[in-house]
Amino acid sequence: DAGVIQSPRHEVTEMGQEVTLRCKPISGHNSLFWYRQTMMRGLELLIYFNNNVPIDDSGMPEDRFSAKMPNASFSTLKIQPSEPRDSAVYFCASTLGSVETQYFGPGTRLLVL
Amino acid sequence: AQKVTQAQTEISVVEKEDVTLDCVYETRDTTYYLFWYKQPPSGELVFLIRRNSFDEQNEISGRYSWNFQKSTSSFNFTITASQVVDSAVYFCALIVSGGYNKLIFGAGTRLAVHP
C-alpha cells in the first residue's frame, strides 16, 4: 500500500518567493496534518484537517502560511512570501479516526536563502 | 496540559549493548494513547508502537520492547542487542482522547550505535 506522499522532497528557494508543498494522504484516511520540524523547536503541528475541513490552524506561524485541502486525496501548504526562518523539514501525516496512529510522509526539506 | 519528556538528549552505545530510552508523560486525562516513532538519518518518521492507557502489558517485538507503567507515568523503550541500523532519533508522543487528535511529541533521544 502506498504511504503518505509528499512533493517535492527538497526545495531551495530565495527569500520572497512563493513555495507550495504538496501532500497525498493514505487512501481512506480522513484526517490530515501538517508539521514542521526544526532543530530549535522540534516537531510542531501547523494545521489539522478532518474530512477536508481545517479544524485547528493555531500552529500556523503567521499569515504568510496557508493550507488547503480541496479533496480527500490532496492538500497543499503554501508560504508566500518565504523567509529564511521558514527553512525546515515539513511533514504531512494522515490517520483514520481521532486517536489512531498518524502515518507520516517522507517530508519536504525546505531551504530559503 | 499534556507534556512528554525525554530527558536523554543523546545516548551512545556499542553494538550488541542493550539500551533503554526513557519517556515520561503528563496528562490529567484517564484515556490516552502513547506512541514511539523512529527517525533514521534519512529523515522519515517511522511508526513503532501505539499503546492505550488501559493496557499496561509490556510489549515485545523482536529486539524491541516497551514498558508502560502508569504509576510512574512512563513508557520506556528498550532495544536489546543494539545494531548500527538502530542509530536514529526516537520520539515518544501522546494523544489525549476527547480532544481532537493532537500528537504531543517529546524532544527526542538521539541514539548512536557504534560498531
mmCIF file of C-alpha atoms in Angstrom:
data_model
loop_
_atom_site.group_PDB
_atom_site.id
_atom_site.type_symbol
_atom_site.label_atom_id
_atom_site.label_comp_id
_atom_site.label_asym_id
_atom_site.label_seq_id
_atom_site.Cartn_x
_atom_site.Cartn_y
_atom_site.Cartn_z
ATOM 1 C CA ASP A 1 0.000 0.000 0.000
ATOM 2 C CA ALA A 2 1.196 3.479 -0.777
ATOM 3 C CA GLY A 3 2.034 5.595 2.220
ATOM 4 C CA VAL A 4 1.709 9.342 2.541
ATOM 5 C CA ILE A 5 3.250 11.019 -0.482
ATOM 6 C CA GLN A 6 4.866 14.425 -0.353
ATOM 7 C CA SER A 7 6.381 16.567 -3.051
ATOM 8 C CA PRO A 8 8.835 17.984 -3.621
ATOM 9 C CA ARG A 9 11.289 16.166 -1.404
ATOM 10 C CA HIS A 10 13.703 19.066 -1.481
ATOM 11 C CA GLU A 11 13.117 22.720 -2.258
ATOM 12 C CA VAL A 12 15.625 25.525 -2.399
ATOM 13 C CA THR A 13 14.267 28.985 -2.998
ATOM 14 C CA GLU A 14 15.136 32.604 -2.470
ATOM 15 C CA MET A 15 13.623 34.862 0.114
ATOM 16 C CA GLY A 16 10.393 36.412 -1.082
ATOM 17 C CA GLN A 17 9.436 33.576 -3.414
ATOM 18 C CA GLU A 18 6.256 31.571 -3.082
ATOM 19 C CA VAL A 19 6.642 27.962 -2.005
ATOM 20 C CA THR A 20 3.986 25.260 -2.378
ATOM 21 C CA LEU A 21 4.296 21.915 -0.665
ATOM 22 C CA ARG A 22 2.033 19.046 -1.629
ATOM 23 C CA CYS A 23 0.671 16.026 0.169
ATOM 24 C CA LYS A 24 -1.367 12.993 -0.767
ATOM 25 C CA PRO A 25 -2.677 11.158 2.312
ATOM 26 C CA ILE A 26 -3.168 7.436 2.606
ATOM 27 C CA SER A 27 -6.321 6.409 0.784
ATOM 28 C CA GLY A 28 -9.272 6.178 3.140
ATOM 29 C CA HIS A 29 -7.770 8.329 5.851
ATOM 30 C CA ASN A 30 -9.981 11.223 6.898
ATOM 31 C CA SER A 31 -7.554 13.348 8.893
ATOM 32 C CA LEU A 32 -4.506 15.163 7.625
ATOM 33 C CA PHE A 33 -1.827 17.074 9.495
ATOM 34 C CA TRP A 34 0.991 19.408 8.535
ATOM 35 C CA TYR A 35 4.017 19.523 10.845
ATOM 36 C CA ARG A 36 7.229 21.486 10.780
ATOM 37 C CA GLN A 37 10.493 20.214 12.262
ATOM 38 C CA THR A 38 13.410 22.434 13.202
ATOM 39 C CA MET A 39 16.360 21.920 15.474
ATOM 40 C CA MET A 40 15.252 24.745 17.741
ATOM 41 C CA ARG A 41 11.572 23.933 18.087
ATOM 42 C CA GLY A 42 11.359 20.227 17.323
ATOM 43 C CA LEU A 43 8.146 18.924 15.759
ATOM 44 C CA GLU A 44 5.325 21.472 15.646
ATOM 45 C CA LEU A 45 1.778 20.910 14.455
ATOM 46 C CA LEU A 46 0.855 23.619 11.961
ATOM 47 C CA ILE A 47 -2.680 22.666 10.927
ATOM 48 C CA TYR A 48 -5.101 19.774 11.134
ATOM 49 C CA PHE A 49 -7.851 18.856 8.654
ATOM 50 C CA ASN A 50 -10.712 16.484 9.310
ATOM 51 C CA ASN A 51 -12.852 15.412 6.354
ATOM 52 C CA ASN A 52 -11.153 18.141 4.288
ATOM 53 C CA VAL A 53 -12.153 20.871 6.748
ATOM 54 C CA PRO A 54 -9.491 22.807 8.683
ATOM 55 C CA ILE A 55 -10.144 22.142 12.362
ATOM 56 C CA ASP A 56 -7.243 23.886 14.050
ATOM 57 C CA ASP A 57 -4.743 26.210 12.417
ATOM 58 C CA SER A 58 -3.456 27.742 15.636
ATOM 59 C CA GLY A 59 0.011 26.421 14.879
ATOM 60 C CA MET A 60 0.327 28.290 11.586
ATOM 61 C CA PRO A 61 3.109 30.809 12.253
ATOM 62 C CA GLU A 62 1.619 33.818 10.518
ATOM 63 C CA ASP A 63 -0.426 34.989 7.588
ATOM 64 C CA ARG A 64 2.323 34.083 5.171
ATOM 65 C CA PHE A 65 1.336 30.443 5.678
ATOM 66 C CA SER A 66 -1.841 28.970 4.240
ATOM 67 C CA ALA A 67 -3.095 25.426 3.756
ATOM 68 C CA LYS A 68 -5.863 23.909 1.706
ATOM 69 C CA MET A 69 -7.437 20.521 1.264
ATOM 70 C CA PRO A 70 -9.671 20.684 -1.815
ATOM 71 C CA ASN A 71 -10.455 16.958 -1.682
ATOM 72 C CA ALA A 72 -9.751 13.862 0.366
ATOM 73 C CA SER A 73 -6.645 12.950 -1.586
ATOM 74 C CA PHE A 74 -4.731 16.216 -1.802
ATOM 75 C CA SER A 75 -3.507 19.034 0.389
ATOM 76 C CA THR A 76 -1.160 21.967 -0.083
ATOM 77 C CA LEU A 77 0.818 24.135 2.280
ATOM 78 C CA LYS A 78 1.818 27.467 0.814
ATOM 79 C CA ILE A 79 4.287 30.024 2.077
ATOM 80 C CA GLN A 80 4.121 33.451 0.472
ATOM 81 C CA PRO A 81 6.476 35.257 0.732
ATOM 82 C CA SER A 82 9.051 32.839 2.080
ATOM 83 C CA GLU A 83 11.718 33.901 4.576
ATOM 84 C CA PRO A 84 14.983 32.245 5.665
ATOM 85 C CA ARG A 85 13.451 31.373 9.050
ATOM 86 C CA ASP A 86 10.960 29.157 7.247
ATOM 87 C CA SER A 87 13.775 26.744 6.437
ATOM 88 C CA ALA A 88 12.776 23.426 7.982
ATOM 89 C CA VAL A 89 11.504 19.965 7.191
ATOM 90 C CA TYR A 90 7.767 19.939 6.591
ATOM 91 C CA PHE A 91 5.914 16.705 7.216
ATOM 92 C CA CYS A 92 2.450 15.672 6.232
ATOM 93 C CA ALA A 93 0.696 12.905 8.181
ATOM 94 C CA SER A 94 -2.652 11.182 7.866
ATOM 95 C CA THR A 95 -4.826 8.972 10.014
ATOM 96 C CA LEU A 96 -8.252 7.399 10.264
ATOM 97 C CA GLY A 97 -10.043 8.212 13.460
ATOM 98 C CA SER A 98 -9.391 10.577 16.316
ATOM 99 C CA VAL A 99 -6.777 8.658 18.299
ATOM 100 C CA GLU A 100 -5.381 6.317 15.706
ATOM 101 C CA THR A 101 -1.808 6.226 14.551
ATOM 102 C CA GLN A 102 -0.616 9.096 12.400
ATOM 103 C CA TYR A 103 1.453 7.949 9.446
ATOM 104 C CA PHE A 104 3.992 10.414 8.171
ATOM 105 C CA GLY A 105 5.194 11.207 4.709
ATOM 106 C CA PRO A 106 8.903 11.418 3.899
ATOM 107 C CA GLY A 107 8.939 15.163 4.425
ATOM 108 C CA THR A 108 9.937 18.150 2.319
ATOM 109 C CA ARG A 109 13.253 19.748 3.196
ATOM 110 C CA LEU A 110 12.886 23.466 2.535
ATOM 111 C CA LEU A 111 15.794 25.866 2.380
ATOM 112 C CA VAL A 112 15.077 29.557 1.925
ATOM 113 C CA LEU A 113 18.146 31.579 1.026
ATOM 114 C CA ALA B 1 -1.916 20.381 29.992
ATOM 115 C CA GLN B 2 -0.218 17.478 28.304
ATOM 116 C CA LYS B 3 3.522 17.057 28.102
ATOM 117 C CA VAL B 4 6.067 14.433 27.080
ATOM 118 C CA THR B 5 9.590 14.494 28.466
ATOM 119 C CA GLN B 6 12.517 12.595 27.026
ATOM 120 C CA ALA B 7 15.306 13.530 29.390
ATOM 121 C CA GLN B 8 18.032 11.756 27.454
ATOM 122 C CA THR B 9 19.151 14.019 24.637
ATOM 123 C CA GLU B 10 21.783 11.666 23.261
ATOM 124 C CA ILE B 11 22.845 8.119 24.014
ATOM 125 C CA SER B 12 25.907 6.406 22.634
ATOM 126 C CA VAL B 13 26.387 2.645 22.852
ATOM 127 C CA VAL B 14 28.491 -0.036 21.275
ATOM 128 C CA GLU B 15 26.842 -2.630 19.105
ATOM 129 C CA LYS B 16 25.216 -5.540 20.992
ATOM 130 C CA GLU B 17 24.639 -3.458 24.101
ATOM 131 C CA ASP B 18 21.113 -3.141 25.460
ATOM 132 C CA VAL B 19 19.801 0.407 25.678
ATOM 133 C CA THR B 20 16.704 1.933 27.254
ATOM 134 C CA LEU B 21 15.153 5.191 26.112
ATOM 135 C CA ASP B 22 13.098 6.925 28.753
ATOM 136 C CA CYS B 23 9.760 8.646 28.235
ATOM 137 C CA VAL B 24 7.721 10.375 30.938
ATOM 138 C CA TYR B 25 4.349 11.871 30.137
ATOM 139 C CA GLU B 26 1.919 14.204 31.866
ATOM 140 C CA THR B 27 -1.821 14.268 31.454
ATOM 141 C CA ARG B 28 -4.862 14.522 33.673
ATOM 142 C CA ASP B 29 -6.988 12.503 31.312
ATOM 143 C CA THR B 30 -7.680 8.864 32.056
ATOM 144 C CA THR B 31 -7.914 7.838 28.418
ATOM 145 C CA TYR B 32 -4.875 8.498 26.308
ATOM 146 C CA TYR B 33 -2.559 6.870 23.805
ATOM 147 C CA LEU B 34 1.203 6.679 23.715
ATOM 148 C CA PHE B 35 3.417 6.253 20.682
ATOM 149 C CA TRP B 36 7.020 5.766 19.702
ATOM 150 C CA TYR B 37 8.397 6.893 16.362
ATOM 151 C CA LYS B 38 11.840 6.385 14.861
ATOM 152 C CA GLN B 39 13.566 8.970 12.685
ATOM 153 C CA PRO B 40 16.609 7.436 10.979
ATOM 154 C CA PRO B 41 19.286 9.587 9.330
ATOM 155 C CA SER B 42 17.287 9.513 6.095
ATOM 156 C CA GLY B 43 14.738 11.723 7.848
ATOM 157 C CA GLU B 44 11.398 9.964 7.634
ATOM 158 C CA LEU B 45 9.279 9.338 10.723
ATOM 159 C CA VAL B 46 8.546 5.658 11.189
ATOM 160 C CA PHE B 47 5.779 4.458 13.490
ATOM 161 C CA LEU B 48 6.888 1.825 16.001
ATOM 162 C CA ILE B 49 4.122 1.292 18.551
ATOM 163 C CA ARG B 50 0.817 2.606 19.866
ATOM 164 C CA ARG B 51 -0.424 1.870 23.378
ATOM 165 C CA ASN B 52 -3.659 2.879 25.114
ATOM 166 C CA SER B 53 -3.862 3.882 28.748
ATOM 167 C CA PHE B 54 -5.861 0.819 29.735
ATOM 168 C CA ASP B 55 -3.317 -1.684 28.554
ATOM 169 C CA GLU B 56 -0.262 -1.840 30.777
ATOM 170 C CA GLN B 57 1.049 -5.085 29.406
ATOM 171 C CA ASN B 58 4.589 -4.883 28.212
ATOM 172 C CA GLU B 59 5.110 -5.440 24.522
ATOM 173 C CA ILE B 60 7.934 -7.173 22.723
ATOM 174 C CA SER B 61 8.632 -7.055 19.025
ATOM 175 C CA GLY B 62 11.854 -8.731 18.077
ATOM 176 C CA ARG B 63 14.687 -6.818 19.711
ATOM 177 C CA TYR B 64 12.327 -4.010 20.733
ATOM 178 C CA SER B 65 10.334 -3.943 23.953
ATOM 179 C CA TRP B 66 8.227 -1.363 25.691
ATOM 180 C CA ASN B 67 7.486 -0.962 29.380
ATOM 181 C CA PHE B 68 4.369 1.046 30.223
ATOM 182 C CA GLN B 69 3.901 1.987 33.872
ATOM 183 C CA LYS B 70 1.005 4.261 34.767
ATOM 184 C CA SER B 71 2.210 4.529 38.366
ATOM 185 C CA THR B 72 5.270 6.431 37.199
ATOM 186 C CA SER B 73 3.720 7.864 34.012
ATOM 187 C CA SER B 74 6.447 6.262 31.973
ATOM 188 C CA PHE B 75 6.570 4.472 28.643
ATOM 189 C CA ASN B 76 10.146 3.335 28.200
ATOM 190 C CA PHE B 77 11.614 1.709 25.124
ATOM 191 C CA THR B 78 14.379 -0.908 25.242
ATOM 192 C CA ILE B 79 16.465 -2.155 22.367
ATOM 193 C CA THR B 80 18.175 -5.450 23.082
ATOM 194 C CA ALA B 81 21.460 -6.276 21.387
ATOM 195 C CA SER B 82 21.580 -2.954 19.580
ATOM 196 C CA GLN B 83 22.744 -2.736 15.982
ATOM 197 C CA VAL B 84 24.205 0.073 13.915
ATOM 198 C CA VAL B 85 20.906 0.260 11.989
ATOM 199 C CA ASP B 86 19.200 1.283 15.221
ATOM 200 C CA SER B 87 21.013 4.610 15.094
ATOM 201 C CA ALA B 88 18.274 7.224 14.866
ATOM 202 C CA VAL B 89 16.317 9.816 16.785
ATOM 203 C CA TYR B 90 13.469 8.261 18.712
ATOM 204 C CA PHE B 91 10.370 10.236 19.638
ATOM 205 C CA CYS B 92 7.805 9.436 22.278
ATOM 206 C CA ALA B 93 4.376 11.020 21.778
ATOM 207 C CA LEU B 94 0.977 11.316 23.445
ATOM 208 C CA ILE B 95 -2.603 11.794 22.251
ATOM 209 C CA VAL B 96 -5.401 12.511 24.669
ATOM 210 C CA SER B 97 -8.807 11.087 23.879
ATOM 211 C CA GLY B 98 -11.673 13.543 23.848
ATOM 212 C CA GLY B 99 -9.850 16.364 22.209
ATOM 213 C CA TYR B 100 -9.018 16.336 18.563
ATOM 214 C CA ASN B 101 -6.057 14.166 17.749
ATOM 215 C CA LYS B 102 -3.176 16.487 18.537
ATOM 216 C CA LEU B 103 0.009 14.448 18.847
ATOM 217 C CA ILE B 104 2.241 15.825 21.620
ATOM 218 C CA PHE B 105 5.874 14.938 20.900
ATOM 219 C CA GLY B 106 8.817 14.724 23.222
ATOM 220 C CA ALA B 107 12.052 16.388 22.193
ATOM 221 C CA GLY B 108 13.505 13.087 21.026
ATOM 222 C CA THR B 109 16.511 10.994 22.004
ATOM 223 C CA ARG B 110 19.367 10.608 19.544
ATOM 224 C CA LEU B 111 20.779 7.083 19.700
ATOM 225 C CA ALA B 112 24.172 6.354 18.192
ATOM 226 C CA VAL B 113 25.181 2.709 17.951
ATOM 227 C CA HIS B 114 28.859 2.244 17.169
ATOM 228 C CA PRO B 115 30.340 -0.899 15.664
#
